[in-house]
Coordinates of C-alpha atoms in Angstrom, one line a residue:
Chain A
M755 CA -3.2 109.2 -186.7
S756 CA -2.6 108.4 -190.5
C757 CA -1.6 112.1 -191.2
E758 CA 1.7 111.9 -190.8
E759 CA 3.9 114.9 -192.3
P760 CA 6.7 115.0 -193.1
T761 CA 6.8 111.2 -194.4
T762 CA 10.8 110.2 -195.7
S763 CA 9.7 106.2 -194.8
P764 CA 8.2 104.2 -197.6
T765 CA 4.7 104.7 -198.7
P766 CA 2.9 102.0 -197.1
E767 CA 0.5 100.2 -199.5
N768 CA -2.8 101.5 -197.6
N769 CA -2.2 105.1 -197.9
I770 CA -0.6 107.8 -200.3
T771 CA 0.8 111.2 -199.9
V772 CA -0.6 114.6 -200.8
V773 CA 1.6 118.0 -200.9
S774 CA -0.1 120.8 -199.5
S775 CA 0.3 124.2 -201.5
D776 CA 3.0 125.2 -199.3
G777 CA 4.9 121.9 -199.9
K778 CA 3.9 120.0 -196.9
E779 CA 3.5 116.3 -197.5
F780 CA 1.0 114.4 -195.8
L781 CA -0.1 110.5 -195.5
L782 CA -3.1 109.6 -196.5
D783 CA -5.1 106.3 -195.5
L784 CA -6.9 105.2 -198.1
K785 CA -9.8 104.7 -196.2
L786 CA -9.7 108.5 -194.9
T787 CA -10.1 109.5 -198.8
E788 CA -13.2 107.2 -199.4
Q789 CA -15.0 110.8 -197.8
S790 CA -13.4 113.0 -200.7
E791 CA -15.0 112.6 -203.7
T792 CA -11.9 114.4 -205.6
L793 CA -9.4 112.1 -203.9
A794 CA -11.0 108.7 -204.3
R795 CA -11.8 109.0 -208.1
L796 CA -7.9 110.3 -208.6
I797 CA -7.2 107.3 -206.7
S798 CA -10.1 105.0 -208.5
N799 CA -8.0 106.8 -212.1
F800 CA -4.7 106.1 -211.1
E801 CA -5.5 102.8 -209.6
Y802 CA -3.8 103.7 -206.5
D803 CA -5.3 100.8 -204.6
R804 CA -3.3 98.6 -206.7
T805 CA 0.1 97.4 -204.6
D806 CA 1.7 96.8 -207.8
V807 CA 1.5 100.4 -208.8
K808 CA 3.7 103.5 -207.6
K809 CA 2.0 105.7 -206.1
D810 CA 3.4 109.6 -207.1
P811 CA 2.7 112.2 -204.6
V812 CA -0.9 113.9 -205.4
P813 CA -0.4 117.9 -205.5
L814 CA -2.8 119.9 -203.5
G815 CA -1.8 123.1 -205.1
N816 CA -5.3 125.4 -203.4
I817 CA -4.6 124.0 -199.9
T818 CA -2.6 124.8 -197.3
S819 CA -1.1 122.4 -194.7
A820 CA -3.0 124.0 -192.0
Q821 CA -5.9 123.9 -194.2
M822 CA -5.6 120.2 -194.6
Q823 CA -4.6 119.2 -190.9
K824 CA -8.1 120.3 -190.1
I825 CA -9.5 118.6 -193.5
I826 CA -7.6 115.3 -191.9
E827 CA -9.0 116.0 -188.8
W828 CA -12.4 115.8 -189.9
L829 CA -11.6 112.6 -191.9
Q830 CA -10.4 110.7 -189.2
H831 CA -13.1 111.8 -186.9
H832 CA -15.6 110.6 -189.7
R833 CA -14.0 107.4 -190.6
Y834 CA -16.5 104.8 -189.6
Y835 CA -19.3 107.0 -190.4
P836 CA -21.9 105.6 -192.8
K837 CA -21.9 106.8 -196.6
W838 CA -22.9 110.2 -196.8
E839 CA -26.5 110.3 -198.7
Q840 CA -27.7 113.4 -200.0
N841 CA -31.1 112.7 -199.1
D842 CA -30.9 112.5 -196.0
I843 CA -32.9 115.6 -195.0
H844 CA -33.0 115.0 -190.9
Y845 CA -29.9 115.5 -191.5
S846 CA -29.5 118.2 -194.3
T847 CA -31.9 120.3 -192.5
S848 CA -31.3 120.4 -188.8
F849 CA -29.2 123.1 -187.0
T850 CA -28.3 120.8 -184.4
F851 CA -25.0 119.2 -184.6
E852 CA -23.0 117.0 -182.4
T853 CA -20.0 118.5 -179.7
W854 CA -17.4 117.8 -181.7
V855 CA -18.7 119.3 -184.5
E856 CA -19.6 122.2 -182.7
E857 CA -15.8 122.6 -181.5
Y858 CA -14.3 121.7 -184.4
L859 CA -16.0 124.4 -186.3
N860 CA -15.8 127.2 -183.5
I861 CA -13.5 129.3 -185.9
P862 CA -13.9 132.4 -187.3
N863 CA -16.3 132.9 -190.8
N864 CA -12.6 133.7 -192.8
E865 CA -11.2 129.8 -191.4
M866 CA -14.7 128.8 -192.1
F867 CA -14.6 130.3 -195.5
E868 CA -11.0 128.5 -196.4
L869 CA -12.0 125.7 -194.7
L870 CA -14.7 125.7 -197.4
N871 CA -13.3 126.1 -200.2
A872 CA -10.9 123.0 -199.4
A873 CA -13.8 121.0 -199.0
N874 CA -15.3 122.1 -202.2
Y875 CA -11.8 121.1 -203.7
L876 CA -11.5 118.1 -202.4
N877 CA -15.1 117.6 -203.0
I878 CA -15.4 116.4 -199.0
P879 CA -20.2 116.6 -198.9
R880 CA -20.7 115.7 -195.3
L881 CA -18.2 118.3 -194.6
F882 CA -19.4 120.6 -196.7
S883 CA -23.2 120.3 -196.0
T884 CA -21.9 120.9 -192.8
I885 CA -20.4 124.2 -193.1
C886 CA -23.5 125.7 -195.1
R887 CA -26.0 124.3 -192.2
I888 CA -23.5 126.1 -189.5
M889 CA -23.4 128.9 -191.6
A890 CA -27.4 129.2 -192.2
S891 CA -27.2 129.3 -188.5
R892 CA -24.9 132.1 -188.5
I893 CA -27.6 134.2 -190.3
T894 CA -31.4 132.7 -189.0
G895 CA -33.0 135.6 -187.7
K896 CA -31.0 138.3 -188.2
S897 CA -31.3 141.6 -190.1
A898 CA -30.1 142.7 -193.2
E899 CA -27.7 144.7 -191.7
Q900 CA -26.3 142.1 -189.5
I901 CA -26.1 139.8 -192.3
R902 CA -23.9 142.2 -194.0
T903 CA -21.8 142.2 -190.8
V904 CA -21.5 138.5 -190.6
L905 CA -20.9 137.6 -194.4
N906 CA -19.0 140.3 -194.8
I907 CA -21.0 141.8 -197.9
K908 CA -20.4 144.8 -199.4
T909 CA -23.8 146.5 -199.7
D910 CA -25.0 147.9 -203.6
V911 CA -28.5 149.0 -202.4
K912 CA -29.7 152.6 -200.4
N913 CA -30.7 153.4 -196.9
D914 CA -34.1 155.0 -196.7
V915 CA -33.4 158.6 -195.4
Y916 CA -36.6 158.0 -192.9
T917 CA -35.7 155.1 -191.7
G918 CA -32.5 154.2 -192.4
I919 CA -33.4 150.9 -193.5
P920 CA -32.3 149.2 -196.8
I921 CA -34.0 149.6 -200.1
Q922 CA -33.8 148.0 -203.5
E923 CA -33.4 149.9 -206.6
D924 CA -35.4 148.0 -209.0
S925 CA -38.5 148.5 -209.9
S926 CA -40.8 146.9 -206.6
S927 CA -38.4 149.5 -204.1
S928 CA -40.9 150.8 -202.4
E929 CA -42.7 147.5 -201.6
D930 CA -39.6 146.0 -200.2
G931 CA -39.0 149.4 -198.1
M932 CA -42.3 148.5 -196.6
S933 CA -41.5 145.1 -196.0
E934 CA -38.8 145.7 -194.6
I935 CA -40.3 148.1 -192.3
S936 CA -43.0 145.6 -190.4
L937 CA -40.5 142.3 -191.4
S938 CA -37.1 143.0 -189.5
P939 CA -36.9 140.1 -187.7
S940 CA -36.0 142.5 -184.6
P941 CA -37.9 145.4 -185.3
P942 CA -37.4 148.2 -182.8
P943 CA -40.0 149.4 -180.7
I944 CA -42.1 152.5 -181.8
Chain B
M901 CA -7.1 138.3 -196.5
P902 CA -10.7 138.1 -195.8
I903 CA -12.6 136.3 -197.8
F904 CA -15.9 137.9 -199.3
W905 CA -18.9 136.2 -199.2
L906 CA -19.8 137.0 -203.4
E907 CA -16.3 134.9 -203.6
L908 CA -17.6 131.6 -201.9
P909 CA -18.8 128.7 -204.5
E910 CA -22.1 129.4 -205.8
N911 CA -23.4 125.8 -204.7
F912 CA -22.3 126.7 -201.1
R913 CA -23.9 130.3 -201.2
K914 CA -27.3 128.5 -202.5
N915 CA -27.1 125.6 -200.0
V916 CA -27.2 128.1 -197.4
V917 CA -30.2 129.9 -198.5
E918 CA -31.8 126.2 -198.7
H919 CA -31.5 125.9 -195.3
L920 CA -32.6 129.8 -194.4
D921 CA -36.7 130.2 -193.2
L922 CA -38.6 132.5 -195.3
M923 CA -37.3 135.8 -193.1
S924 CA -34.0 135.5 -193.3
R925 CA -34.4 134.8 -196.5
H926 CA -36.2 138.5 -197.1
S927 CA -33.1 139.7 -194.7
L928 CA -30.3 138.3 -197.1
K929 CA -32.3 139.6 -200.1
S930 CA -32.2 142.8 -198.9
T931 CA -28.9 143.1 -198.2
S932 CA -27.4 143.6 -201.8
T933 CA -28.3 143.3 -205.5
S934 CA -26.8 139.6 -206.0
N935 CA -28.6 137.9 -203.1
R936 CA -31.9 139.1 -203.8
F937 CA -30.7 137.2 -207.4
L938 CA -29.2 134.3 -205.4
V939 CA -31.8 133.7 -203.0
N940 CA -34.6 133.9 -205.6
S941 CA -32.8 131.4 -207.6
V942 CA -33.5 128.8 -204.6
V943 CA -37.1 127.6 -203.9
F944 CA -38.9 127.8 -201.3
S945 CA -41.9 126.1 -200.3
V946 CA -44.5 127.2 -197.9
P947 CA -47.3 124.7 -196.9
R948 CA -50.5 127.5 -196.4
V949 CA -50.4 131.2 -196.3
R950 CA -53.8 133.0 -194.7
F951 CA -55.3 136.7 -196.2
G952 CA -57.8 137.7 -194.7
Y953 CA -59.3 141.2 -194.6
K954 CA -62.7 141.9 -192.9
E955 CA -64.0 145.5 -191.2
G956 CA -60.9 147.6 -192.4
R957 CA -58.6 145.1 -191.1
C958 CA -55.9 142.8 -192.9
L959 CA -54.3 139.6 -191.9
I960 CA -51.1 137.8 -193.2
M961 CA -50.4 135.0 -191.9
I962 CA -47.9 132.6 -193.6
Y963 CA -47.2 129.2 -192.2
T964 CA -43.8 127.7 -193.2
G965 CA -44.1 124.2 -191.2
I966 CA -46.2 123.0 -188.5
E967 CA -46.7 125.4 -185.2
T968 CA -44.2 127.9 -187.1
F969 CA -46.0 130.9 -188.7
L970 CA -45.5 134.8 -189.3
R971 CA -48.6 136.5 -188.8
M972 CA -49.0 140.4 -189.4
E973 CA -52.6 141.8 -188.7
F974 CA -52.9 145.1 -189.8
S975 CA -55.6 148.2 -188.7
K976 CA -56.0 151.7 -189.4
C977 CA -55.0 154.2 -186.4
T978 CA -54.8 157.7 -186.3
D979 CA -51.7 157.8 -188.0
G980 CA -51.8 155.3 -190.8
T981 CA -51.7 151.7 -190.3
V982 CA -50.6 149.6 -187.0
I983 CA -48.8 145.9 -187.7
H984 CA -49.2 143.5 -185.0
R985 CA -46.4 141.2 -185.1
S986 CA -45.9 137.5 -184.0
E987 CA -43.6 134.8 -184.8
S988 CA -45.0 131.3 -184.3
S989 CA -46.6 132.5 -181.3
W990 CA -50.1 133.1 -180.0
D991 CA -48.4 134.9 -176.8
P992 CA -49.7 138.8 -176.4
S993 CA -46.2 139.7 -175.0
E994 CA -44.1 138.6 -177.9
I995 CA -46.5 140.3 -180.5
S996 CA -44.1 143.4 -181.5
T997 CA -46.4 146.6 -182.6
K998 CA -45.2 148.9 -185.6
S999 CA -46.9 151.5 -187.5
H1000 CA -46.7 152.7 -190.4
A1001 CA -47.3 156.1 -192.6
S1002 CA -49.9 154.6 -195.2
T1003 CA -53.3 154.8 -194.3
D1004 CA -54.6 152.2 -196.6
A1005 CA -54.0 148.7 -194.5
L1006 CA -55.3 146.9 -197.4
H1007 CA -53.0 148.0 -199.5
L1008 CA -50.0 148.0 -197.8
S1009 CA -50.9 144.3 -196.8
I1010 CA -51.4 142.9 -200.6
S1011 CA -47.4 145.0 -201.3
I1012 CA -46.2 143.1 -198.5
L1013 CA -47.6 139.9 -199.7
K1014 CA -46.3 140.3 -202.8
S1015 CA -43.0 141.4 -201.5
L1016 CA -42.6 138.5 -199.5
L1017 CA -44.4 135.7 -201.7
A1018 CA -45.1 137.0 -205.2
N1019 CA -41.8 135.5 -206.7
Q1020 CA -40.7 132.6 -209.2
S1021 CA -39.0 131.1 -206.2
I1022 CA -41.7 130.8 -203.6
L1023 CA -43.9 127.7 -204.2
I1024 CA -47.1 128.4 -201.5
G1025 CA -49.2 125.2 -201.1
A1026 CA -52.1 126.7 -200.2
L1027 CA -53.7 130.4 -200.1
E1028 CA -56.3 130.8 -197.9
L1029 CA -58.7 133.7 -198.5
E1030 CA -61.1 135.0 -195.6
M1031 CA -63.2 137.8 -196.5
E1032 CA -66.4 139.9 -195.1
K1033 CA -69.3 139.9 -197.1
K1034 CA -70.0 143.0 -198.3
T1035 CA -70.9 145.0 -201.4
G1036 CA -67.8 145.8 -203.6
G1037 CA -65.2 144.5 -201.2
H1038 CA -64.0 141.9 -203.3
Q1039 CA -63.6 143.9 -206.1
E1040 CA -61.7 145.8 -204.2
V1041 CA -59.2 143.0 -202.6
I1042 CA -59.0 141.8 -206.8
R1043 CA -57.8 145.5 -207.5
H1044 CA -55.0 145.1 -205.4
F1045 CA -54.1 142.7 -206.5
S1046 CA -54.4 143.8 -210.2
P1047 CA -51.0 145.0 -211.0
M1048 CA -49.6 141.2 -211.4
T1049 CA -52.0 140.6 -214.5
S1050 CA -49.1 142.9 -216.1
T1051 CA -46.4 140.8 -215.8
S1052 CA -46.6 136.8 -215.4
T1053 CA -43.5 136.7 -213.4
T1054 CA -45.4 139.3 -210.2
K1055 CA -47.8 136.1 -209.6
F1056 CA -47.9 134.0 -206.5
R1057 CA -47.0 130.4 -207.4
I1058 CA -50.0 128.6 -205.6
Q1059 CA -51.0 125.0 -205.7
K1060 CA -54.5 125.8 -203.9
L1061 CA -56.7 128.4 -203.6
V1062 CA -58.9 128.0 -200.6
F1063 CA -62.2 130.2 -200.3
V1064 CA -62.9 130.2 -196.8
H1065 CA -66.9 129.9 -196.9
N1066 CA -68.5 132.8 -198.4
A1067 CA -65.4 134.2 -199.7
F1068 CA -65.0 135.7 -203.1
G1069 CA -68.4 133.5 -203.7
G1070 CA -68.6 133.6 -208.0
C1071 CA -65.7 135.2 -208.5
E1072 CA -63.0 132.4 -208.1
K1073 CA -62.2 132.1 -211.3
R1074 CA -61.3 135.4 -211.7
I1075 CA -59.1 136.4 -208.2
A1076 CA -57.5 133.2 -209.7
T1077 CA -56.4 133.8 -212.7
A1078 CA -55.8 137.5 -211.4
I1079 CA -53.2 136.2 -209.1
C1080 CA -51.8 132.9 -209.4
E1081 CA -49.3 131.2 -212.2
M1082 CA -52.0 129.0 -213.7
Q1083 CA -49.3 126.2 -214.3
D1084 CA -49.1 125.8 -210.9
L1085 CA -52.4 125.7 -209.9
V1086 CA -53.9 122.3 -209.2
G1087 CA -57.4 123.0 -207.7
M1088 CA -59.7 125.3 -205.6
E1089 CA -61.2 124.7 -202.3
R1090 CA -63.8 126.1 -200.5
I1091 CA -64.1 125.2 -196.8
C1092 CA -66.2 125.8 -194.0
L1093 CA -66.1 124.3 -190.1
M1094 CA -69.0 123.4 -188.3
I1095 CA -67.8 124.4 -184.9
S1096 CA -68.8 122.8 -181.3
S1097 CA -68.6 123.8 -178.5
K1098 CA -68.1 120.7 -177.0
K1099 CA -64.7 119.7 -179.6
L1100 CA -61.5 121.3 -180.7
G1101 CA -60.3 118.4 -183.0
V1102 CA -61.8 118.0 -186.2
T1103 CA -63.9 114.5 -186.8
R1104 CA -65.9 114.8 -189.6
S1105 CA -65.6 116.4 -193.1
F1106 CA -67.9 116.5 -196.0
V1107 CA -66.3 116.3 -199.3
Q1108 CA -68.5 117.8 -202.7
R1109 CA -66.8 117.3 -206.2
E1110 CA -67.8 120.0 -208.5
K1111 CA -66.9 119.9 -212.3
A1112 CA -63.3 120.8 -213.2
W1113 CA -62.4 123.9 -214.1
N1114 CA -59.7 124.1 -217.3
G1115 CA -57.8 121.1 -215.6
K1116 CA -58.4 122.0 -212.0
S1117 CA -60.6 120.2 -209.4
M1118 CA -63.0 122.4 -207.4
V1119 CA -64.3 121.2 -204.1
L1120 CA -66.1 121.8 -201.2
N1121 CA -65.5 120.7 -197.9
E1122 CA -67.3 121.2 -194.7
L1123 CA -65.3 120.5 -192.0
C1124 CA -66.8 119.2 -188.7
M1125 CA -65.8 119.0 -184.8
R1126 CA -69.6 117.5 -184.0
S1127 CA -69.6 114.0 -183.9
D1128 CA -73.9 114.4 -184.3
I1129 CA -76.6 112.6 -186.7
R1130 CA -78.0 115.7 -188.1
E1131 CA -75.1 116.0 -189.8
V1132 CA -74.4 112.6 -191.4
M1133 CA -78.1 113.2 -192.6
H1134 CA -77.3 116.5 -193.6
F1135 CA -74.7 115.2 -196.1
F1136 CA -77.2 112.2 -197.6
K1137 CA -79.8 115.0 -198.0
K1138 CA -77.4 117.1 -200.0
S1139 CA -75.8 114.4 -201.8
S1140 CA -78.8 113.4 -202.1
D1141 CA -80.4 116.6 -204.2
R1142 CA -76.8 116.7 -206.2
M1143 CA -77.2 113.1 -207.8
T1144 CA -80.9 114.4 -208.5
D1145 CA -80.1 117.8 -210.1
A1146 CA -76.3 116.5 -211.9
T1147 CA -76.6 117.4 -215.3
A1148 CA -75.8 115.2 -218.1
D1149 CA -71.7 116.1 -218.4
E1150 CA -71.5 116.0 -214.7
S1151 CA -69.9 113.0 -213.0
P1152 CA -70.5 114.6 -209.5
L1153 CA -69.1 112.5 -206.8
N1154 CA -69.5 113.6 -202.8
T1155 CA -67.4 111.7 -199.7
F1156 CA -68.5 111.8 -196.4
V1157 CA -65.3 110.9 -194.2
Q1158 CA -65.4 109.8 -190.3
S1159 CA -62.5 109.5 -188.0
Y1160 CA -63.2 107.1 -185.3
E1161 CA -63.3 108.2 -181.3
P1162 CA -61.3 106.3 -180.2
P1163 CA -59.1 105.0 -182.7
R1164 CA -59.9 101.4 -183.5
P1165 CA -56.0 100.0 -184.6
S1166 CA -57.3 96.7 -185.0
Q1167 CA -61.0 97.7 -187.4
K1168 CA -60.7 95.2 -190.5
W1169 CA -60.2 96.3 -193.4
N1170 CA -64.1 96.2 -195.2
F1171 CA -65.3 97.5 -198.5
E1172 CA -69.1 97.8 -198.8
R1173 CA -71.0 98.7 -202.3
V1174 CA -75.2 99.5 -201.4
D1175 CA -77.3 100.5 -204.1
K1176 CA -79.6 103.2 -202.7
H1177 CA -81.6 103.9 -205.9
K1178 CA -81.0 107.6 -206.2
Y1179 CA -77.6 107.1 -205.7
I1180 CA -74.6 104.6 -205.3
L1181 CA -73.2 104.2 -201.9
R1182 CA -69.5 103.0 -201.3
T1183 CA -68.2 103.0 -198.0
T1184 CA -64.7 101.5 -196.9
K1185 CA -63.6 101.1 -193.3
T1186 CA -59.9 100.9 -192.5
P1187 CA -58.0 101.6 -189.3
C1188 CA -57.9 105.0 -190.3
G1189 CA -61.3 105.7 -190.1
E1190 CA -64.5 105.5 -192.5
W1191 CA -65.8 106.7 -195.6
S1192 CA -68.4 106.7 -198.0
H1193 CA -68.8 107.6 -201.8
V1194 CA -72.1 108.9 -203.2
L1195 CA -72.0 109.2 -206.9
R1196 CA -74.4 108.1 -209.5
E1197 CA -74.0 104.5 -210.8
R1198 CA -73.6 106.0 -214.4
D1199 CA -71.0 107.7 -213.7
E1200 CA -69.6 104.5 -211.4
T1201 CA -66.9 103.2 -214.2
G1202 CA -65.9 106.6 -215.2
H1203 CA -64.5 107.0 -211.7
M1204 CA -63.2 103.4 -210.8
P1205 CA -59.6 104.1 -211.6
F1206 CA -59.6 107.1 -208.5
F1207 CA -61.4 104.2 -206.3
E1208 CA -58.9 101.9 -207.4
S1209 CA -55.9 103.8 -206.5
E1210 CA -57.3 104.8 -203.4
K1211 CA -55.7 104.0 -200.7
C1212 CA -56.9 106.1 -197.9
G1213 CA -60.1 108.3 -198.7
M1214 CA -59.9 109.9 -195.1
G1215 CA -58.0 113.2 -196.8
Y1216 CA -56.9 115.8 -194.2
L1217 CA -58.6 113.7 -190.9
C1218 CA -56.1 110.2 -191.4
R1219 CA -53.2 111.2 -188.7
T1220 CA -51.4 108.6 -190.8
C1221 CA -51.6 108.8 -194.4
S1222 CA -52.1 112.6 -194.9
D1223 CA -49.5 115.4 -194.7
P1224 CA -48.6 115.8 -191.3
F1225 CA -48.7 119.6 -192.0
E1226 CA -51.9 119.2 -193.5
Y1227 CA -53.6 117.4 -191.1
W1228 CA -52.2 119.6 -188.2
Y1229 CA -53.7 122.6 -189.8
H1230 CA -57.3 121.1 -190.2
Q1231 CA -57.2 119.4 -186.5
N1232 CA -56.1 123.1 -185.3
L1233 CA -58.9 124.6 -187.1
S1234 CA -60.5 125.4 -183.9
H1235 CA -57.8 126.9 -182.5
R1236 CA -59.1 130.6 -184.5
V1237 CA -62.5 130.4 -181.9
L1238 CA -59.6 131.3 -178.9
H1239 CA -56.7 132.9 -181.2
E1240 CA -58.7 135.4 -183.3
P1241 CA -61.7 135.0 -183.0
F1242 CA -62.5 138.3 -185.3
W1243 CA -60.8 135.7 -188.1
N1244 CA -64.3 133.8 -188.1
G1245 CA -65.2 133.4 -191.4
I1246 CA -64.3 129.7 -191.4
W1247 CA -67.2 129.0 -188.9
D1248 CA -70.3 128.0 -189.8
S1249 CA -71.9 127.9 -186.3
A1250 CA -75.6 128.1 -187.0
P1251 CA -77.3 125.3 -186.1
S1252 CA -77.3 122.5 -188.3
N1253 CA -81.1 122.9 -189.1
E1254 CA -80.5 126.4 -190.6
L1255 CA -77.0 125.7 -192.6
A1256 CA -76.7 127.0 -196.4
F1257 CA -73.6 127.2 -197.6
E1258 CA -72.9 128.7 -200.7
W1259 CA -70.5 127.9 -203.2
G1260 CA -70.9 130.6 -205.6
P1261 CA -73.5 130.4 -208.8
S1262 CA -70.4 130.0 -211.3
F1263 CA -70.4 126.2 -210.2
D1264 CA -74.0 125.7 -211.3
V1265 CA -74.6 123.9 -207.4
P1266 CA -77.9 124.1 -206.1
Q1267 CA -78.0 126.6 -203.4
P1268 CA -78.6 127.4 -200.9
L1269 CA -78.1 123.9 -199.8
S1270 CA -80.2 123.5 -196.7
F1271 CA -80.4 121.0 -194.0
V1272 CA -83.9 119.1 -194.0
Q1273 CA -85.2 117.8 -191.1
G1274 CA -87.5 115.2 -190.2
P1275 CA -88.4 113.1 -193.3
T1276 CA -84.5 113.1 -194.2
A1277 CA -83.5 110.7 -191.6
N1278 CA -84.8 107.5 -194.4
L1279 CA -81.3 109.0 -196.4
V1280 CA -79.0 108.0 -193.5
P1281 CA -77.6 104.3 -195.3
D1282 CA -79.1 101.1 -193.0
D1283 CA -75.8 100.4 -191.6
V1284 CA -74.8 103.8 -189.7
D1285 CA -75.8 103.3 -186.0
S1286 CA -77.5 105.8 -185.0
E1287 CA -76.7 106.2 -182.0
A1288 CA -72.9 105.4 -182.2
L1289 CA -73.1 108.7 -184.2
E1290 CA -74.2 110.8 -181.3
Y1291 CA -71.4 113.0 -179.8
S1292 CA -69.8 110.9 -176.8
E1293 CA -69.9 112.5 -173.6
D1294 CA -66.5 111.0 -172.9
V1295 CA -64.5 113.9 -173.9
S1296 CA -61.3 114.5 -172.9
E1297 CA -60.6 117.5 -170.7
D1298 CA -57.8 119.0 -172.7
N1299 CA -60.3 119.3 -175.6
E1300 CA -62.7 120.8 -174.1
F1301 CA -63.0 124.6 -174.2

């Protein structure tokens, strides 16, 4: 494990220290930070990869210690993975995940959204994309009402008085009402 | 403290939408106004859509990939309209049925089609239109589509408009103008399928390129399941007539495409140019198959850039070079015989010697284009092995009806 908290020993040459919003320090291997574009850029800008440069702790004010712990777990698992490619179509469109990822992200939506914010802040594209796919897989095939529940969406549309099906309030409301009736993924029986 | 969907970064929400299928997108759009805008900001590509209208029944079929489709069929009932809906399955037990109070199946189906697909975020690879040939039918369909002409934002973004056999003959440009965003439209195609009782796959196609309209290509494509010498003769007869009748401002180009059965991976690349007096025949043989371009000698220079850039002329018939969806779709056209015999507009089941294919008067094609027996045999290229072109009896059981 390259993650230790808190650290009082002298910082090794190939590590940096990050500080979570609740004040906990984490020692991060520079190799792991390569997966985070935010940290990698910071290290490059401050030349923290040089042995003769003093490395100040990096404050991560938007990330709690629990989130940081989870992030480090992800970074450790993907330590030896090839560099993330944005255009990896096969990977980015599939709803199939490796077992470790499924277990890692088997968390409530609220926690996942927090993790997402952390991944977005640290700019970890593989984690970000994976959470997107996981979230898409959770709403694929669901009706509008089910998606509202899953994503905690406050509705701003009215329901059709006869069918109870949501309709839009813009000019195409009648068409959408009709389409919803027949297109709902799980239509009720006649 | 709960985090709301709307509070999440926009790039995340867009990324999630990018992974959704068409119906899930539609569901998400229905959850809130902001999600409607969100979904509409993410482009979604639909490779092919079919719309059919026949004897009061309507069909919407939306293909989102190979073996992946949403199918809805609308028909009148005593209380309104019955909708049969299925997804990626022909199993009758997986078809759900609903009724709708609307008594106008055509209006209802076109409304749903527009609701689902007439949006700037939806890019349709091809919209295939099928219609029975009856007086006033075309106008009726165009009338229901017509509200789209009021605002450009409610038109369909279609790259290719496909007409099945005789559907909308003579009013292709009118319907294209009514429903398509013209900057997206690349071309129009009219297709028919010459079916066979012995084969399921398409082995040949006859492609006739017409004069472009406003920069949009116009193609007539006859797909053939048969391997019969008569089809080859028909093609060369038709091509010969086309070259003879072409006006000075045209540069017609016809192509005959033939796939190998069985495949010939060891086939060496071979090109041959033959002067047939009335026309030039440029035949290329590759491991993919073989194709022959027929054109007038005077037009050859003009088409040369096309020939020089052409790596494979097999079109939909090439398993290797064509788009996988396009290959799958065209090879499975014949399955309509099994799954939806009612929607048979694409078939040209008439015997070859009665084949008549009307492209419509607006395209200035000699019509009817009838197959002529007997004397046309000499139009077949000298190098065509007539016996080899005959249908082989060695058909695998899988391909038999």
